[in-house]
Amino acid sequence: MTREAVLRETATGLVPASEGWFVMNVRDGRWFEKPGQGHSIPLTGSDAHESETFFPMLGMAIRVFGSGEPSTTYHWETEQEDFLVLAGEGVLIVEGEERPVRQWDFVHCPPGVRHAFAGAGDEPCVLLCASSRQFQKDGPWGSYCVDEAASRHNASPPEETTDGEVAYARFAPAREVRYPGGLLPED
């Protein structure tokens, strides 16, 4: 029988502290404020220790970003990624093209597909992100890509790179925060 995981209370919210199943309301978890990129909660670990120890096969996060804010830097990965727009509107930048997305749109990116999102509309865009991570631990994960369409949404890195510090240098570092309220529908 699989045991229930221990959830540890930190100054910024709950985090898993052991392997096993658990239930956690995302408003109680550890969030990150990402200046110029909104907020996020990495549901399956925020660093290599957490993700590889407790969630070695699947990555999940919720990202909340406002109009004109990119969710990430334009990139491709060696693993599949999938996204579900839970609320709001955004722009998907995919393979150099821009596509509008809105609540309940599902986006599938097979390995190698270059992509990023940016917020659009009057309300924040709330995005559920899921990715396979089964093979990333031991090999290259992918790359950040320069792109004209991504650049129009501040989602393009300054140069082609695999280094996240280079790709995100234009943004202030993310900081751990408690859920600030007002980000998710029905708050």
mmCIF file of C-alpha atoms in Angstrom:
data_model
loop_
_atom_site.group_PDB
_atom_site.id
_atom_site.type_symbol
_atom_site.label_atom_id
_atom_site.label_comp_id
_atom_site.label_asym_id
_atom_site.label_seq_id
_atom_site.Cartn_x
_atom_site.Cartn_y
_atom_site.Cartn_z
ATOM 1 C CA MET A 1 0.000 0.000 0.000
ATOM 2 C CA THR A 2 1.316 3.477 -0.900
ATOM 3 C CA ARG A 3 1.502 5.851 2.040
ATOM 4 C CA GLU A 4 0.305 9.421 2.122
ATOM 5 C CA ALA A 5 3.064 11.974 1.539
ATOM 6 C CA VAL A 6 4.076 14.425 4.219
ATOM 7 C CA LEU A 7 3.363 18.048 3.281
ATOM 8 C CA ARG A 8 5.735 20.463 5.015
ATOM 9 C CA GLU A 9 4.626 23.995 5.904
ATOM 10 C CA THR A 10 7.159 26.622 4.825
ATOM 11 C CA ALA A 11 7.061 30.393 5.200
ATOM 12 C CA THR A 12 5.544 30.556 1.696
ATOM 13 C CA GLY A 13 3.202 27.538 1.709
ATOM 14 C CA LEU A 14 3.006 23.756 1.624
ATOM 15 C CA VAL A 15 5.559 21.595 -0.211
ATOM 16 C CA PRO A 16 5.849 17.798 -0.435
ATOM 17 C CA ALA A 17 8.472 16.405 1.938
ATOM 18 C CA SER A 18 8.136 12.695 1.192
ATOM 19 C CA GLU A 19 6.993 10.340 -1.528
ATOM 20 C CA GLY A 20 3.366 9.217 -1.701
ATOM 21 C CA TRP A 21 -0.085 10.432 -2.594
ATOM 22 C CA PHE A 22 -1.532 13.687 -1.266
ATOM 23 C CA VAL A 23 -4.249 16.281 -1.708
ATOM 24 C CA MET A 24 -3.346 19.957 -1.536
ATOM 25 C CA ASN A 25 -5.352 23.022 -2.461
ATOM 26 C CA VAL A 26 -3.193 25.143 -4.777
ATOM 27 C CA ARG A 27 -3.997 28.252 -2.724
ATOM 28 C CA ASP A 28 -2.149 26.590 0.190
ATOM 29 C CA GLY A 29 0.961 25.660 -1.821
ATOM 30 C CA ARG A 30 4.218 27.548 -2.387
ATOM 31 C CA TRP A 31 3.856 30.116 -5.177
ATOM 32 C CA PHE A 32 6.444 32.151 -7.045
ATOM 33 C CA GLU A 33 6.107 35.785 -8.030
ATOM 34 C CA LYS A 34 7.890 36.243 -11.350
ATOM 35 C CA PRO A 35 8.300 39.959 -12.145
ATOM 36 C CA GLY A 36 7.172 40.581 -15.718
ATOM 37 C CA GLN A 37 5.842 37.010 -15.983
ATOM 38 C CA GLY A 38 3.064 36.861 -13.392
ATOM 39 C CA HIS A 39 2.865 34.097 -10.784
ATOM 40 C CA SER A 40 3.260 30.338 -10.826
ATOM 41 C CA ILE A 41 2.939 27.332 -8.598
ATOM 42 C CA PRO A 42 5.128 24.398 -9.623
ATOM 43 C CA LEU A 43 2.877 21.561 -8.456
ATOM 44 C CA THR A 44 5.537 18.900 -8.999
ATOM 45 C CA GLY A 45 8.649 20.536 -7.589
ATOM 46 C CA SER A 46 10.524 23.769 -8.077
ATOM 47 C CA ASP A 47 14.040 22.330 -8.196
ATOM 48 C CA ALA A 48 15.826 19.178 -9.334
ATOM 49 C CA HIS A 49 15.706 17.555 -5.870
ATOM 50 C CA GLU A 50 11.947 17.959 -5.480
ATOM 51 C CA SER A 51 11.016 17.079 -9.046
ATOM 52 C CA GLU A 52 13.390 14.121 -9.435
ATOM 53 C CA THR A 53 12.692 12.711 -5.948
ATOM 54 C CA PHE A 54 8.925 13.084 -5.729
ATOM 55 C CA PHE A 55 7.781 13.546 -9.355
ATOM 56 C CA PRO A 56 10.267 11.901 -11.735
ATOM 57 C CA MET A 57 7.815 11.261 -14.587
ATOM 58 C CA LEU A 58 5.485 14.261 -14.790
ATOM 59 C CA GLY A 59 5.835 18.010 -14.373
ATOM 60 C CA MET A 60 2.792 20.174 -13.632
ATOM 61 C CA ALA A 61 2.372 23.844 -12.847
ATOM 62 C CA ILE A 62 -0.200 26.596 -12.898
ATOM 63 C CA ARG A 63 0.928 29.890 -14.404
ATOM 64 C CA VAL A 64 -1.043 33.120 -14.058
ATOM 65 C CA PHE A 65 0.046 36.064 -16.196
ATOM 66 C CA GLY A 66 -1.486 39.359 -17.225
ATOM 67 C CA SER A 67 -2.040 40.964 -20.570
ATOM 68 C CA GLY A 68 1.277 41.549 -22.313
ATOM 69 C CA GLU A 69 3.247 39.317 -19.925
ATOM 70 C CA PRO A 70 4.962 36.208 -21.293
ATOM 71 C CA SER A 71 4.514 32.971 -19.363
ATOM 72 C CA THR A 72 7.976 31.702 -20.301
ATOM 73 C CA THR A 73 10.770 32.326 -22.759
ATOM 74 C CA TYR A 74 10.227 30.837 -26.230
ATOM 75 C CA HIS A 75 11.721 27.341 -26.230
ATOM 76 C CA TRP A 76 11.447 23.707 -27.268
ATOM 77 C CA GLU A 77 11.905 20.615 -25.105
ATOM 78 C CA THR A 78 12.868 16.999 -25.713
ATOM 79 C CA GLU A 79 9.653 15.948 -23.966
ATOM 80 C CA GLN A 80 5.962 16.422 -24.710
ATOM 81 C CA GLU A 81 4.228 19.427 -23.117
ATOM 82 C CA ASP A 82 0.496 20.075 -22.811
ATOM 83 C CA PHE A 83 -1.452 23.117 -21.670
ATOM 84 C CA LEU A 84 -5.061 23.857 -20.705
ATOM 85 C CA VAL A 85 -6.328 27.435 -20.466
ATOM 86 C CA LEU A 86 -8.372 27.464 -17.252
ATOM 87 C CA ALA A 87 -9.381 31.135 -17.419
ATOM 88 C CA GLY A 88 -8.753 34.280 -19.397
ATOM 89 C CA GLU A 89 -7.219 34.768 -22.810
ATOM 90 C CA GLY A 90 -3.738 34.587 -24.216
ATOM 91 C CA VAL A 91 -1.592 34.303 -27.278
ATOM 92 C CA LEU A 92 0.180 31.052 -28.080
ATOM 93 C CA ILE A 93 3.407 31.677 -29.964
ATOM 94 C CA VAL A 94 4.106 28.374 -31.719
ATOM 95 C CA GLU A 95 6.618 27.640 -34.468
ATOM 96 C CA GLY A 96 6.860 31.369 -35.250
ATOM 97 C CA GLU A 97 3.085 31.876 -35.477
ATOM 98 C CA GLU A 98 0.644 33.579 -33.113
ATOM 99 C CA ARG A 99 -2.625 31.883 -32.171
ATOM 100 C CA PRO A 100 -5.264 33.268 -29.812
ATOM 101 C CA VAL A 101 -6.255 30.967 -26.941
ATOM 102 C CA ARG A 102 -9.080 31.251 -24.444
ATOM 103 C CA GLN A 103 -10.689 29.341 -21.580
ATOM 104 C CA TRP A 104 -10.849 25.575 -22.157
ATOM 105 C CA ASP A 105 -8.485 25.599 -25.139
ATOM 106 C CA PHE A 106 -6.088 22.657 -24.965
ATOM 107 C CA VAL A 107 -2.631 22.977 -26.530
ATOM 108 C CA HIS A 108 -0.475 19.934 -27.288
ATOM 109 C CA CYS A 109 3.230 20.356 -28.090
ATOM 110 C CA PRO A 110 5.053 17.200 -29.201
ATOM 111 C CA PRO A 111 8.800 17.090 -28.465
ATOM 112 C CA GLY A 112 10.716 19.744 -30.386
ATOM 113 C CA VAL A 113 7.849 22.229 -30.886
ATOM 114 C CA ARG A 114 8.962 25.815 -30.185
ATOM 115 C CA HIS A 115 6.429 27.681 -28.057
ATOM 116 C CA ALA A 116 5.558 30.243 -25.369
ATOM 117 C CA PHE A 117 2.422 32.040 -24.183
ATOM 118 C CA ALA A 118 1.608 35.672 -23.437
ATOM 119 C CA GLY A 119 -1.408 37.152 -21.722
ATOM 120 C CA ALA A 120 -4.137 38.999 -23.641
ATOM 121 C CA GLY A 121 -7.485 40.486 -22.710
ATOM 122 C CA ASP A 122 -8.708 42.151 -19.531
ATOM 123 C CA GLU A 123 -8.342 39.251 -17.084
ATOM 124 C CA PRO A 124 -5.253 37.223 -16.197
ATOM 125 C CA CYS A 125 -4.619 34.098 -18.239
ATOM 126 C CA VAL A 126 -4.569 30.985 -16.020
ATOM 127 C CA LEU A 127 -2.721 28.089 -17.631
ATOM 128 C CA LEU A 128 -2.378 24.493 -16.411
ATOM 129 C CA CYS A 129 0.942 23.157 -17.722
ATOM 130 C CA ALA A 130 1.909 19.474 -17.886
ATOM 131 C CA SER A 131 5.042 17.861 -19.267
ATOM 132 C CA SER A 132 6.731 14.532 -19.401
ATOM 133 C CA ARG A 133 10.124 14.612 -17.725
ATOM 134 C CA GLN A 134 11.051 10.962 -17.915
ATOM 135 C CA PHE A 135 14.179 11.413 -20.048
ATOM 136 C CA GLN A 136 15.206 15.019 -19.289
ATOM 137 C CA LYS A 137 17.135 14.275 -16.110
ATOM 138 C CA ASP A 138 20.012 12.562 -17.917
ATOM 139 C CA GLY A 139 20.214 14.452 -21.170
ATOM 140 C CA PRO A 140 19.685 17.773 -22.851
ATOM 141 C CA TRP A 141 16.299 19.240 -22.039
ATOM 142 C CA GLY A 142 15.880 21.484 -25.108
ATOM 143 C CA SER A 143 16.783 25.068 -25.985
ATOM 144 C CA TYR A 144 15.625 28.687 -25.859
ATOM 145 C CA CYS A 145 15.044 30.080 -29.366
ATOM 146 C CA VAL A 146 15.180 33.586 -30.809
ATOM 147 C CA ASP A 147 11.956 34.346 -32.697
ATOM 148 C CA GLU A 148 10.359 37.473 -34.184
ATOM 149 C CA ALA A 149 6.805 36.632 -33.073
ATOM 150 C CA ALA A 150 8.025 35.767 -29.558
ATOM 151 C CA SER A 151 9.976 39.034 -29.471
ATOM 152 C CA ARG A 152 6.758 41.019 -30.015
ATOM 153 C CA HIS A 153 5.529 39.533 -26.694
ATOM 154 C CA ASN A 154 8.841 39.861 -24.750
ATOM 155 C CA ALA A 155 9.123 36.068 -24.908
ATOM 156 C CA SER A 156 12.256 35.758 -27.063
ATOM 157 C CA PRO A 157 15.655 35.183 -25.428
ATOM 158 C CA PRO A 158 18.460 37.603 -26.344
ATOM 159 C CA GLU A 159 20.290 34.760 -28.118
ATOM 160 C CA GLU A 160 19.936 31.042 -28.847
ATOM 161 C CA THR A 161 20.905 29.290 -25.614
ATOM 162 C CA THR A 162 20.339 26.325 -23.329
ATOM 163 C CA ASP A 163 21.205 28.484 -20.295
ATOM 164 C CA GLY A 164 18.151 29.651 -18.358
ATOM 165 C CA GLU A 165 20.138 32.451 -16.711
ATOM 166 C CA VAL A 166 20.841 33.931 -20.156
ATOM 167 C CA ALA A 167 17.278 33.364 -21.401
ATOM 168 C CA TYR A 168 15.674 35.020 -18.356
ATOM 169 C CA ALA A 169 18.311 37.682 -17.610
ATOM 170 C CA ARG A 170 15.873 40.495 -18.564
ATOM 171 C CA PHE A 171 13.578 39.525 -15.675
ATOM 172 C CA ALA A 172 14.152 40.022 -11.963
ATOM 173 C CA PRO A 173 14.586 36.703 -10.127
ATOM 174 C CA ALA A 174 11.452 34.855 -9.064
ATOM 175 C CA ARG A 175 10.739 34.853 -5.363
ATOM 176 C CA GLU A 176 8.773 32.444 -3.227
ATOM 177 C CA VAL A 177 5.495 33.880 -1.921
ATOM 178 C CA ARG A 178 2.296 32.734 -0.283
ATOM 179 C CA TYR A 179 -0.690 32.706 -2.592
ATOM 180 C CA PRO A 180 -1.483 36.429 -2.935
ATOM 181 C CA GLY A 181 -5.203 35.984 -3.598
ATOM 182 C CA GLY A 182 -7.150 37.215 -6.581
ATOM 183 C CA LEU A 183 -5.223 35.183 -9.169
ATOM 184 C CA LEU A 184 -7.546 32.240 -9.587
ATOM 185 C CA PRO A 185 -11.183 32.281 -10.711
ATOM 186 C CA GLU A 186 -13.755 32.642 -7.939
ATOM 187 C CA ASP A 187 -11.346 34.296 -5.474
#
